[in-house]
Tab-separated table of C-alpha atoms in Angstrom:
chain	number	residue	atom	x	y	z
A	1	MET	CA	175.852	2.410	101.832
A	2	ARG	CA	176.203	2.665	105.363
A	3	LYS	CA	179.546	0.805	107.481
A	4	ASP	CA	177.670	-1.996	108.433
A	5	LYS	CA	176.195	-3.132	105.450
A	6	ILE	CA	178.927	-3.399	103.816
A	7	ILE	CA	180.779	-5.206	106.901
A	8	VAL	CA	178.230	-7.509	106.752
A	9	ARG	CA	178.212	-7.884	103.650
A	10	LEU	CA	181.928	-8.498	103.038
A	11	PHE	CA	181.425	-11.473	105.682
A	12	MET	CA	178.488	-13.201	104.373
A	13	ILE	CA	180.608	-13.164	101.169
A	14	ILE	CA	183.178	-15.277	103.628
A	15	GLY	CA	180.052	-17.016	104.483
A	16	ILE	CA	179.020	-18.456	101.663
A	17	ILE	CA	182.640	-19.597	101.006
A	18	VAL	CA	183.522	-21.194	104.153
A	19	SER	CA	179.543	-22.748	104.219
A	20	VAL	CA	180.131	-24.915	101.313
A	21	TYR	CA	183.081	-25.990	102.680
A	22	ALA	CA	181.632	-26.446	105.669
A	23	CYS	CA	178.577	-29.043	104.191
A	24	VAL	CA	181.873	-31.143	102.791
A	25	GLU	CA	184.716	-30.936	106.172
A	26	PRO	CA	182.139	-29.514	108.413
A	27	ASP	CA	185.863	-30.329	111.268
A	28	ALA	CA	187.929	-28.481	109.530
A	29	LEU	CA	186.175	-25.684	110.732
A	30	GLN	CA	186.692	-23.471	113.626
A	31	ASP	CA	185.064	-20.703	115.246
A	32	SER	CA	186.834	-18.176	114.205
A	33	ASP	CA	185.811	-18.670	110.490
A	34	TYR	CA	182.849	-17.324	110.740
A	35	SER	CA	181.092	-13.866	112.608
A	36	GLU	CA	178.830	-13.059	114.371
A	37	TRP	CA	177.022	-10.475	111.682
A	38	LEU	CA	175.568	-13.533	110.162
A	39	SER	CA	172.607	-14.712	112.708
A	40	GLY	CA	171.416	-17.101	110.164
A	41	GLY	CA	174.976	-18.239	108.899
A	42	SER	CA	174.522	-18.230	105.015
A	43	GLN	CA	170.581	-17.534	105.083
A	44	THR	CA	171.062	-13.829	106.555
A	45	VAL	CA	169.032	-11.458	104.763
A	46	PHE	CA	170.175	-7.514	104.342
A	47	ASP	CA	166.321	-5.953	105.294
A	48	ASN	CA	166.663	-3.650	107.615
A	49	GLY	CA	163.117	-2.497	107.023
A	50	VAL	CA	159.286	-3.788	107.248
A	51	GLY	CA	160.408	-6.587	105.472
A	52	ALA	CA	163.214	-7.565	107.493
A	53	PHE	CA	161.102	-11.356	108.044
A	54	SER	CA	159.953	-11.801	104.457
A	55	THR	CA	162.990	-12.731	102.776
A	56	ALA	CA	164.235	-15.812	101.254
A	57	PHE	CA	167.287	-17.942	101.677
A	58	PRO	CA	169.615	-15.963	99.607
A	59	ASN	CA	170.909	-19.073	97.648
A	60	LEU	CA	167.884	-20.985	96.901
A	61	THR	CA	167.456	-22.386	93.804
A	62	SER	CA	165.145	-20.957	91.058
A	63	ALA	CA	163.153	-24.608	91.742
A	64	ARG	CA	163.518	-23.872	95.386
A	65	GLU	CA	162.122	-20.458	95.131
A	66	HIS	CA	158.793	-21.889	93.134
A	67	VAL	CA	157.862	-23.344	96.272
A	68	HIS	CA	158.658	-20.880	98.515
A	69	GLY	CA	157.048	-18.268	96.254
A	70	ILE	CA	153.553	-20.579	96.306
A	71	GLY	CA	153.980	-20.962	100.058
A	72	ASP	CA	154.388	-17.208	100.434
A	73	GLY	CA	151.143	-16.856	98.509
A	74	ALA	CA	149.843	-19.298	100.457
A	75	PHE	CA	150.196	-18.308	103.975
A	76	GLY	CA	148.783	-15.071	102.489
A	77	GLN	CA	145.048	-16.118	101.498
A	78	THR	CA	141.946	-15.384	103.503
A	79	PHE	CA	139.860	-18.167	103.651
A	80	VAL	CA	135.868	-17.877	104.115
A	81	THR	CA	132.741	-19.439	104.692
A	82	ALA	CA	132.089	-22.278	102.414
A	83	PRO	CA	130.813	-23.354	100.006
A	84	ALA	CA	133.172	-20.347	98.094
A	85	PRO	CA	134.993	-20.842	94.793
A	86	ILE	CA	138.325	-19.829	96.403
A	87	ASN	CA	140.085	-20.538	99.616
A	88	PRO	CA	136.443	-22.450	101.109
A	89	GLY	CA	136.626	-24.436	104.986
A	90	LEU	CA	136.345	-21.502	107.408
A	91	GLY	CA	135.309	-22.311	110.934
A	92	PRO	CA	133.015	-23.181	111.710
A	93	ILE	CA	134.995	-22.057	115.154
A	94	PHE	CA	138.155	-20.387	114.518
A	95	ASN	CA	140.429	-17.713	115.679
A	96	ASN	CA	141.678	-16.291	112.729
A	97	VAL	CA	141.368	-16.399	109.096
A	98	SER	CA	145.005	-15.731	107.535
A	99	CYS	CA	148.212	-17.301	108.382
A	100	THR	CA	149.345	-13.240	108.185
A	101	SER	CA	146.365	-11.973	110.461
A	102	CYS	CA	148.012	-13.361	112.705
A	103	HIS	CA	151.803	-13.260	111.707
A	104	VAL	CA	151.702	-9.747	110.499
A	105	ASN	CA	154.975	-9.085	108.499
A	106	ASP	CA	155.716	-13.053	109.429
A	107	GLY	CA	156.410	-10.991	113.000
A	108	ARG	CA	155.293	-10.801	116.534
A	109	GLY	CA	151.742	-10.719	117.552
A	110	LYS	CA	150.306	-8.213	120.387
A	111	PRO	CA	148.344	-8.366	122.938
A	112	PRO	CA	144.534	-6.445	121.905
A	113	GLY	CA	144.050	-2.963	122.983
A	114	ALA	CA	141.031	-1.864	125.674
A	115	GLY	CA	137.468	-2.835	123.989
A	116	GLU	CA	138.936	-5.068	121.362
A	117	GLN	CA	139.420	-8.930	120.946
A	118	LEU	CA	142.069	-10.912	120.572
A	119	SER	CA	143.782	-11.358	117.216
A	120	SER	CA	147.113	-12.322	117.258
A	121	LEU	CA	145.819	-13.186	120.895
A	122	LEU	CA	145.033	-16.541	121.289
A	123	ILE	CA	143.952	-19.032	124.412
A	124	ARG	CA	144.588	-22.696	124.986
A	125	ILE	CA	142.769	-24.639	127.782
A	126	SER	CA	142.936	-28.226	129.269
A	127	ILE	CA	141.818	-29.656	132.554
A	128	PRO	CA	143.706	-31.973	134.772
A	129	GLY	CA	145.448	-35.247	133.350
A	130	THR	CA	146.794	-36.119	130.583
A	131	ASP	CA	145.661	-36.725	126.532
A	132	ALA	CA	146.592	-40.372	125.232
A	133	HIS	CA	149.989	-39.137	124.253
A	134	GLY	CA	150.832	-37.513	127.307
A	135	GLY	CA	150.057	-34.008	126.725
A	136	PRO	CA	146.831	-31.346	127.561
A	137	ASN	CA	143.608	-32.916	128.496
A	138	PRO	CA	141.055	-31.428	126.455
A	139	VAL	CA	138.058	-29.692	127.850
A	140	PRO	CA	135.226	-31.558	127.152
A	141	GLY	CA	132.558	-29.473	124.904
A	142	PHE	CA	135.887	-26.751	123.801
A	143	GLY	CA	139.073	-29.383	123.098
A	144	GLY	CA	142.664	-28.228	123.837
A	145	GLN	CA	142.260	-24.339	122.396
A	146	LEU	CA	139.562	-21.031	122.340
A	147	GLN	CA	138.101	-20.313	119.165
A	148	GLN	CA	136.610	-16.722	120.341
A	149	ARG	CA	134.780	-16.424	116.692
A	150	GLY	CA	132.389	-18.163	114.775
A	151	ILE	CA	131.548	-18.269	110.740
A	152	PHE	CA	127.479	-16.748	110.938
A	153	GLY	CA	125.115	-18.581	113.039
A	154	VAL	CA	127.277	-19.980	114.585
A	155	ALA	CA	128.615	-18.699	119.020
A	156	PRO	CA	131.913	-18.314	119.122
A	157	GLU	CA	133.431	-20.967	122.535
A	158	ALA	CA	133.559	-18.306	124.413
A	159	LEU	CA	134.809	-14.027	124.482
A	160	VAL	CA	137.832	-14.132	126.258
A	161	LYS	CA	138.495	-10.420	129.050
A	162	ILE	CA	142.017	-9.201	129.754
A	163	GLU	CA	142.378	-6.996	133.042
A	164	TYR	CA	145.595	-5.233	133.625
A	165	THR	CA	147.298	-4.455	136.963
A	166	GLU	CA	150.520	-1.859	137.377
A	167	LYS	CA	152.423	-2.617	140.010
A	168	GLN	CA	155.865	-0.386	140.566
A	169	TYR	CA	159.159	-1.434	141.228
A	170	THR	CA	162.622	0.361	141.599
A	171	PHE	CA	166.104	-0.367	140.258
A	172	ALA	CA	168.872	-0.138	143.169
A	173	ASP	CA	169.925	2.605	141.510
A	174	GLY	CA	166.933	4.441	142.095
A	175	GLU	CA	164.567	5.023	138.923
A	176	ALA	CA	161.447	2.948	138.903
A	177	TYR	CA	159.303	1.321	136.613
A	178	SER	CA	156.450	-0.598	136.599
A	179	LEU	CA	155.285	-3.928	135.259
A	180	ARG	CA	151.639	-4.905	134.405
A	181	PHE	CA	149.922	-8.159	135.324
A	182	PRO	CA	147.679	-9.565	133.102
A	183	THR	CA	144.244	-11.576	134.339
A	184	TYR	CA	142.205	-13.544	132.153
A	185	SER	CA	138.422	-14.089	131.849
A	186	LEU	CA	137.015	-16.521	130.050
A	187	GLN	CA	132.766	-15.050	129.035
A	188	ASN	CA	129.886	-15.807	126.916
A	189	PRO	CA	130.871	-19.505	126.633
A	190	TYR	CA	127.964	-21.169	124.313
A	191	THR	CA	127.775	-24.153	126.779
A	192	ALA	CA	129.059	-23.896	130.759
A	193	LEU	CA	132.521	-24.722	131.702
A	194	PRO	CA	133.416	-27.233	133.929
A	195	ALA	CA	135.234	-26.682	136.417
A	196	GLY	CA	139.102	-26.872	137.042
A	197	VAL	CA	139.933	-25.319	133.350
A	198	MET	CA	143.099	-24.147	132.687
A	199	ILE	CA	143.872	-21.258	130.600
A	200	SER	CA	147.335	-20.724	128.807
A	201	PRO	CA	147.721	-16.985	126.644
A	202	ARG	CA	149.930	-17.258	123.757
A	203	ILE	CA	151.118	-14.361	121.113
A	204	ALA	CA	152.153	-15.171	117.693
A	205	PRO	CA	155.807	-15.705	117.033
A	206	PRO	CA	157.382	-14.617	114.453
A	207	VAL	CA	157.705	-17.277	111.870
A	208	PHE	CA	161.723	-16.609	110.445
A	209	GLY	CA	164.204	-18.799	110.891
A	210	LEU	CA	162.821	-21.722	112.250
A	211	GLY	CA	163.843	-23.899	109.237
A	212	LEU	CA	167.215	-23.766	110.852
A	213	LEU	CA	166.276	-24.149	114.578
A	214	GLU	CA	164.942	-27.018	113.184
A	215	ALA	CA	167.796	-28.198	111.803
A	216	ILE	CA	169.468	-28.387	114.926
A	217	ASP	CA	171.142	-32.178	115.794
A	218	GLU	CA	169.415	-33.023	119.066
A	219	ALA	CA	171.708	-34.180	120.324
A	220	ASP	CA	173.475	-30.710	120.943
A	221	ILE	CA	170.692	-29.099	122.054
A	222	LEU	CA	170.498	-32.265	124.943
A	223	ALA	CA	174.222	-31.214	125.546
A	224	ASN	CA	172.728	-27.938	127.386
A	225	ALA	CA	170.265	-29.818	129.505
A	226	ASP	CA	171.369	-29.946	133.297
A	227	VAL	CA	167.527	-31.068	134.533
A	228	GLU	CA	169.098	-31.842	137.351
A	229	ASP	CA	171.297	-29.248	138.036
A	230	MET	CA	174.429	-30.801	138.316
A	231	ASN	CA	176.766	-27.900	137.624
A	232	ASP	CA	174.539	-26.195	140.703
A	233	ASP	CA	174.877	-23.027	139.015
A	234	GLY	CA	170.599	-22.501	139.279
A	235	ILE	CA	169.654	-23.378	135.367
A	236	SER	CA	168.131	-26.548	134.498
A	237	GLY	CA	166.693	-26.975	131.601
A	238	LYS	CA	165.067	-29.705	130.008
A	239	PRO	CA	163.737	-30.979	127.069
A	240	ASN	CA	160.452	-31.227	125.942
A	241	TYR	CA	159.344	-34.350	123.924
A	242	ALA	CA	155.946	-34.120	122.413
A	243	TRP	CA	154.312	-36.219	120.306
A	244	ASN	CA	154.243	-35.778	116.446
A	245	VAL	CA	151.409	-37.331	114.570
A	246	VAL	CA	153.748	-37.570	111.607
A	247	GLU	CA	155.626	-40.184	112.595
A	248	GLY	CA	153.471	-41.749	115.484
A	249	LYS	CA	155.888	-41.402	117.890
A	250	MET	CA	157.252	-38.989	120.563
A	251	THR	CA	160.051	-36.707	119.368
A	252	LEU	CA	161.851	-33.734	120.809
A	253	GLY	CA	160.045	-30.070	120.740
A	254	LYS	CA	161.413	-27.410	119.334
A	255	PHE	CA	158.622	-24.898	118.548
A	256	GLY	CA	156.349	-22.985	120.258
A	257	TRP	CA	156.318	-21.609	123.777
A	258	LYS	CA	156.605	-24.626	125.383
A	259	ALA	CA	158.627	-26.389	123.438
A	260	ALA	CA	155.353	-28.775	122.373
A	261	ASN	CA	155.858	-29.161	118.538
A	262	PRO	CA	158.304	-31.440	116.987
A	263	SER	CA	158.112	-29.693	113.367
A	264	VAL	CA	157.878	-27.009	111.902
A	265	LEU	CA	155.467	-28.800	109.143
A	266	GLN	CA	152.905	-29.819	112.426
A	267	GLN	CA	153.210	-26.874	113.803
A	268	SER	CA	151.867	-25.524	110.747
A	269	ALA	CA	149.192	-27.811	110.714
A	270	GLY	CA	148.104	-27.338	113.685
A	271	ALA	CA	147.894	-24.055	112.801
A	272	TYR	CA	145.816	-24.499	109.939
A	273	ASN	CA	143.141	-26.695	112.074
A	274	GLU	CA	143.496	-24.740	115.479
A	275	ASP	CA	143.529	-20.938	113.966
A	276	MET	CA	141.369	-21.459	110.983
A	277	GLY	CA	139.190	-24.357	111.067
A	278	ILE	CA	140.898	-25.899	108.045
A	279	THR	CA	140.988	-29.359	107.949
A	280	ASN	CA	144.667	-31.030	106.329
A	281	PHE	CA	145.928	-34.717	106.611
A	282	ILE	CA	147.752	-34.037	109.339
A	283	PHE	CA	144.585	-32.869	111.244
A	284	PRO	CA	142.154	-34.069	109.515
A	285	HIS	CA	139.010	-33.500	111.744
A	286	GLU	CA	137.385	-30.515	112.152
A	287	THR	CA	137.587	-28.217	116.230
A	288	ALA	CA	134.547	-28.180	116.170
A	289	MET	CA	133.823	-31.983	116.429
A	290	GLY	CA	131.599	-33.445	118.665
A	291	GLN	CA	129.923	-29.842	120.097
A	292	SER	CA	126.964	-28.461	118.491
A	293	GLN	CA	128.723	-26.316	116.212
A	294	TYR	CA	130.176	-29.046	113.787
A	295	ASP	CA	129.545	-28.960	110.458
A	296	GLY	CA	129.957	-32.176	109.747
A	297	ARG	CA	132.836	-31.262	107.134
A	298	ASP	CA	135.624	-33.793	107.633
A	299	ASP	CA	134.855	-35.896	104.234
A	300	GLU	CA	138.303	-33.850	102.565
A	301	TYR	CA	140.590	-32.234	103.343
A	302	GLU	CA	140.709	-28.038	103.107
A	303	VAL	CA	143.777	-27.970	102.506
A	304	SER	CA	145.880	-30.178	100.299
A	305	ASP	CA	148.838	-31.673	100.867
A	306	SER	CA	151.175	-30.248	98.779
A	307	LEU	CA	149.938	-26.782	100.023
A	308	LEU	CA	150.910	-27.306	103.683
A	309	HIS	CA	153.933	-28.773	102.629
A	310	SER	CA	154.450	-25.438	100.922
A	311	VAL	CA	153.282	-24.137	103.248
A	312	ALA	CA	155.867	-25.596	105.672
A	313	PHE	CA	158.851	-25.053	103.373
A	314	TYR	CA	157.899	-20.911	103.009
A	315	ILE	CA	158.462	-20.845	106.461
A	316	ARG	CA	161.765	-23.116	106.577
A	317	THR	CA	163.148	-21.186	103.836
A	318	LEU	CA	162.788	-17.418	105.623
A	319	GLY	CA	166.437	-15.956	106.242
A	320	VAL	CA	167.262	-14.181	109.088
A	321	PRO	CA	168.363	-11.011	109.255
A	322	ALA	CA	171.771	-9.695	109.716
A	323	ARG	CA	173.068	-7.830	113.053
A	324	ARG	CA	173.145	-3.999	113.047
A	325	SER	CA	175.510	-2.303	114.725
A	326	ALA	CA	177.505	-5.263	116.229
A	327	ASP	CA	181.423	-3.843	116.357
A	328	ASP	CA	179.456	-0.789	117.808
A	329	ALA	CA	181.128	-0.029	121.798
A	330	VAL	CA	178.526	0.466	123.420
A	331	VAL	CA	176.701	-2.798	122.088
A	332	LEU	CA	179.831	-4.478	123.111
A	333	GLN	CA	179.807	-3.605	126.400
A	334	GLY	CA	176.318	-4.460	126.220
A	335	LYS	CA	177.436	-8.414	125.039
A	336	LYS	CA	179.861	-8.192	128.018
A	337	LEU	CA	177.093	-7.428	130.520
A	338	PHE	CA	174.784	-10.058	128.514
A	339	VAL	CA	177.318	-12.852	129.586
A	340	GLU	CA	178.546	-11.384	132.813
A	341	GLY	CA	174.559	-11.395	133.806
A	342	LYS	CA	174.257	-15.598	133.019
A	343	CYS	CA	171.721	-14.621	130.492
A	344	ALA	CA	173.611	-16.647	127.522
A	345	GLN	CA	173.293	-19.638	129.635
A	346	CYS	CA	169.434	-19.959	128.397
A	347	HIS	CA	169.778	-17.944	125.688
A	348	VAL	CA	172.992	-19.946	123.848
A	349	PRO	CA	174.515	-17.471	121.370
A	350	ARG	CA	175.765	-20.250	118.754
A	351	PHE	CA	174.641	-23.414	117.310
A	352	ARG	CA	175.354	-25.348	114.029
A	353	THR	CA	173.539	-26.887	111.893
A	354	LYS	CA	173.697	-31.118	111.413
A	355	THR	CA	174.411	-31.552	108.053
A	356	ASP	CA	172.104	-32.191	105.685
A	357	VAL	CA	172.441	-32.752	102.163
A	358	ALA	CA	169.143	-33.392	100.675
A	359	PHE	CA	168.220	-29.551	101.954
A	360	PRO	CA	172.063	-28.106	101.580
A	361	GLU	CA	170.674	-24.627	102.057
A	362	ILE	CA	170.264	-25.566	105.993
A	363	SER	CA	173.240	-27.469	106.189
A	364	ASN	CA	175.825	-27.388	108.535
A	365	GLN	CA	175.315	-23.070	109.026
A	366	VAL	CA	176.878	-21.693	112.165
A	367	ILE	CA	174.245	-19.512	113.853
A	368	PHE	CA	172.963	-17.210	116.258
A	369	PRO	CA	169.888	-17.947	117.678
A	370	TYR	CA	170.087	-17.146	121.339
A	371	THR	CA	168.014	-20.329	122.906
A	372	ASP	CA	169.364	-23.312	124.100
A	373	VAL	CA	165.884	-25.003	122.635
A	374	LEU	CA	164.658	-25.938	126.303
A	375	VAL	CA	161.973	-25.382	128.744
A	376	HIS	CA	162.908	-23.299	132.255
A	377	ASP	CA	160.769	-22.361	135.275
A	378	MET	CA	161.190	-18.862	134.823
A	379	GLY	CA	158.813	-17.883	138.068
A	380	GLU	CA	155.777	-17.725	139.724
A	381	ASP	CA	154.994	-14.834	138.155
A	382	LEU	CA	155.012	-15.983	134.405
A	383	ALA	CA	153.607	-19.315	134.850
A	384	ASP	CA	150.682	-20.603	133.116
A	385	ASN	CA	149.987	-23.311	135.632
A	386	ARG	CA	148.735	-25.365	133.137
A	387	PRO	CA	150.960	-28.320	132.049
A	388	ASP	CA	152.095	-29.454	128.149
A	389	PHE	CA	153.827	-32.991	127.968
A	390	ASP	CA	157.168	-32.662	129.627
A	391	ALA	CA	157.145	-28.531	130.595
A	392	ASN	CA	155.058	-27.767	133.735
A	393	GLY	CA	153.214	-24.783	134.748
A	394	ARG	CA	156.470	-22.307	135.260
A	395	GLU	CA	158.512	-23.643	132.157
A	396	TRP	CA	158.759	-22.255	129.184
A	397	ARG	CA	161.232	-22.507	126.096
A	398	THR	CA	164.108	-19.945	126.000
A	399	ALA	CA	162.943	-17.566	123.217
A	400	PRO	CA	165.648	-17.222	120.814
A	401	LEU	CA	166.203	-13.519	120.442
A	402	TRP	CA	167.620	-13.135	116.989
A	403	GLY	CA	166.089	-9.931	114.875
A	404	ILE	CA	164.280	-8.670	118.420
A	405	GLY	CA	165.383	-5.948	118.049
A	406	LEU	CA	164.027	-5.195	114.928
A	407	THR	CA	160.109	-5.855	115.869
A	408	ARG	CA	159.398	-2.025	116.494
A	409	ILE	CA	160.845	-1.581	112.240
A	410	VAL	CA	158.631	-4.817	111.587
A	411	ASN	CA	155.507	-5.114	113.680
A	412	GLY	CA	154.703	-1.393	115.356
A	413	HIS	CA	155.434	-2.258	118.812
A	414	GLN	CA	157.577	-3.888	121.576
A	415	ASN	CA	155.368	-6.418	123.245
A	416	PHE	CA	157.100	-9.638	124.357
A	417	LEU	CA	157.018	-12.860	126.451
A	418	HIS	CA	154.377	-15.383	125.700
A	419	ASP	CA	151.110	-13.046	126.034
A	420	GLY	CA	153.027	-9.394	125.413
A	421	ARG	CA	152.416	-8.494	128.835
A	422	ALA	CA	156.253	-6.492	128.612
A	423	ARG	CA	156.301	-3.126	126.900
A	424	THR	CA	159.688	-2.473	126.494
A	425	LEU	CA	163.306	-5.403	125.714
A	426	LEU	CA	164.015	-3.798	129.461
A	427	GLU	CA	160.292	-4.676	130.765
A	428	ALA	CA	160.714	-8.507	129.204
A	429	ILE	CA	163.959	-8.823	131.897
A	430	MET	CA	162.625	-7.541	135.199
A	431	TRP	CA	159.892	-10.245	134.386
A	432	HIS	CA	162.514	-13.192	134.650
A	433	GLY	CA	162.078	-14.938	137.867
A	434	GLY	CA	162.712	-18.926	138.708
A	435	GLU	CA	165.870	-20.376	137.483
A	436	ALA	CA	166.663	-16.399	135.777
A	437	GLU	CA	166.238	-14.809	139.144
A	438	GLN	CA	170.216	-13.965	139.381
A	439	SER	CA	170.127	-13.039	135.780
A	440	LYS	CA	167.156	-10.276	136.282
A	441	ASP	CA	168.720	-9.626	140.057
A	442	PHE	CA	172.067	-8.725	138.483
A	443	VAL	CA	170.427	-6.629	135.752
A	444	SER	CA	168.520	-4.655	138.767
A	445	ASN	CA	171.914	-3.614	140.166
A	446	LEU	CA	173.412	-2.018	137.220
A	447	SER	CA	173.311	1.390	136.583
A	448	LYS	CA	170.912	3.059	134.180
A	449	THR	CA	174.184	3.761	131.300
A	450	ASP	CA	174.991	-0.388	132.344
A	451	ARG	CA	171.006	-1.192	131.717
A	452	ASP	CA	170.961	1.142	128.437
A	453	LYS	CA	174.091	-1.050	126.650
A	454	LEU	CA	172.736	-4.268	127.294
A	455	VAL	CA	169.395	-2.993	125.790
A	456	LYS	CA	171.577	-2.106	122.861
A	457	PHE	CA	172.737	-4.904	122.518
A	458	LEU	CA	169.708	-6.543	121.995
A	459	GLU	CA	168.551	-4.220	119.919
A	460	SER	CA	171.001	-5.610	117.319
A	461	LEU	CA	170.713	-8.680	117.573
């Protein structure tokens, strides 16, 4: 057994022991009682292979394991056109046929290659103004998300063309690098698009660890917000409040590229409805409602309440892969650079989840997601110029970094950022602007040796 696996297993045992006490007396335990090897606290998993993002919490009860398994099965089910004996209801317009078609191995999607249509990247659309709850204003005849596929006899809403322009840059030490700038265009719409349509591409993000992120107390997230930049450090993260359909009010958004979804359940229900055309108790109407493609199948939910809850539970109980080589000298030097470059001011390393006696597996866990769950101005180059509740067209949620070093193994690529434009971790860093401009400049002025150390640290997460 490798040395790092032995170390993380020892820390895992310690973490499980202290987590038992933490559920009872959280204030009695100090940060020194926890290890960053355990990215997900006691819900850390030890698979560094292709299944690294698909492993359940290690200490679920047998009953919870059963529900997790039901959700796992449903997450992989392929929907087909009704009528059908199994999984009917696809469409009539849709983006993909199953959850796993976008979230392959529960991981990260990628943009289409040359000549391909979208598969794990979708396009959000809206027009100026807001809806009744302050969210994006849907496009008449198209809604808030473009569906580029249709069942037999139904026209897709439109097709999407992506073109890239390469631009060359140079680090301070003279090494050259390139960034590719995407341009998105909607082609062959089934009916005329109105003027002023705003487009926002969104790649499918990883879905592991979301239950732990959901369990972070709102007060702890707000503690890192500095909307007016009162400390004058150039960083002014802010919370995004979104419409919570189940609760019927605005609540803190935690999920999605602009933190515009308040819960794993609503995120899951929205994906069923928008991505596959599957109605449910949260979103009971077809996305084609009001269009010529509308099939009128709103009379019953196409995924049951219990199955939807099972899928949400499956996502909530996916564990977080353990750190690799966290004690490596080069990795530690890279971590030091990460902090010196102020990367950790947005990619906040550590949170403690709130106490939850009804869900002890996520209760009072010290986790290392490397996000503040806030939205930040990322500069003009990354702007989609499309508001989403309180997030404006230049703002994006700080993406969690846990597990990011396993992307190549799990998903076979290294496409990062909201639309997958970055082809390496270093490219992703160099796309940063706005509030992160000073961090990008810090990295640009590092030596190649130090840049490699920084990347090595990120790859260990």
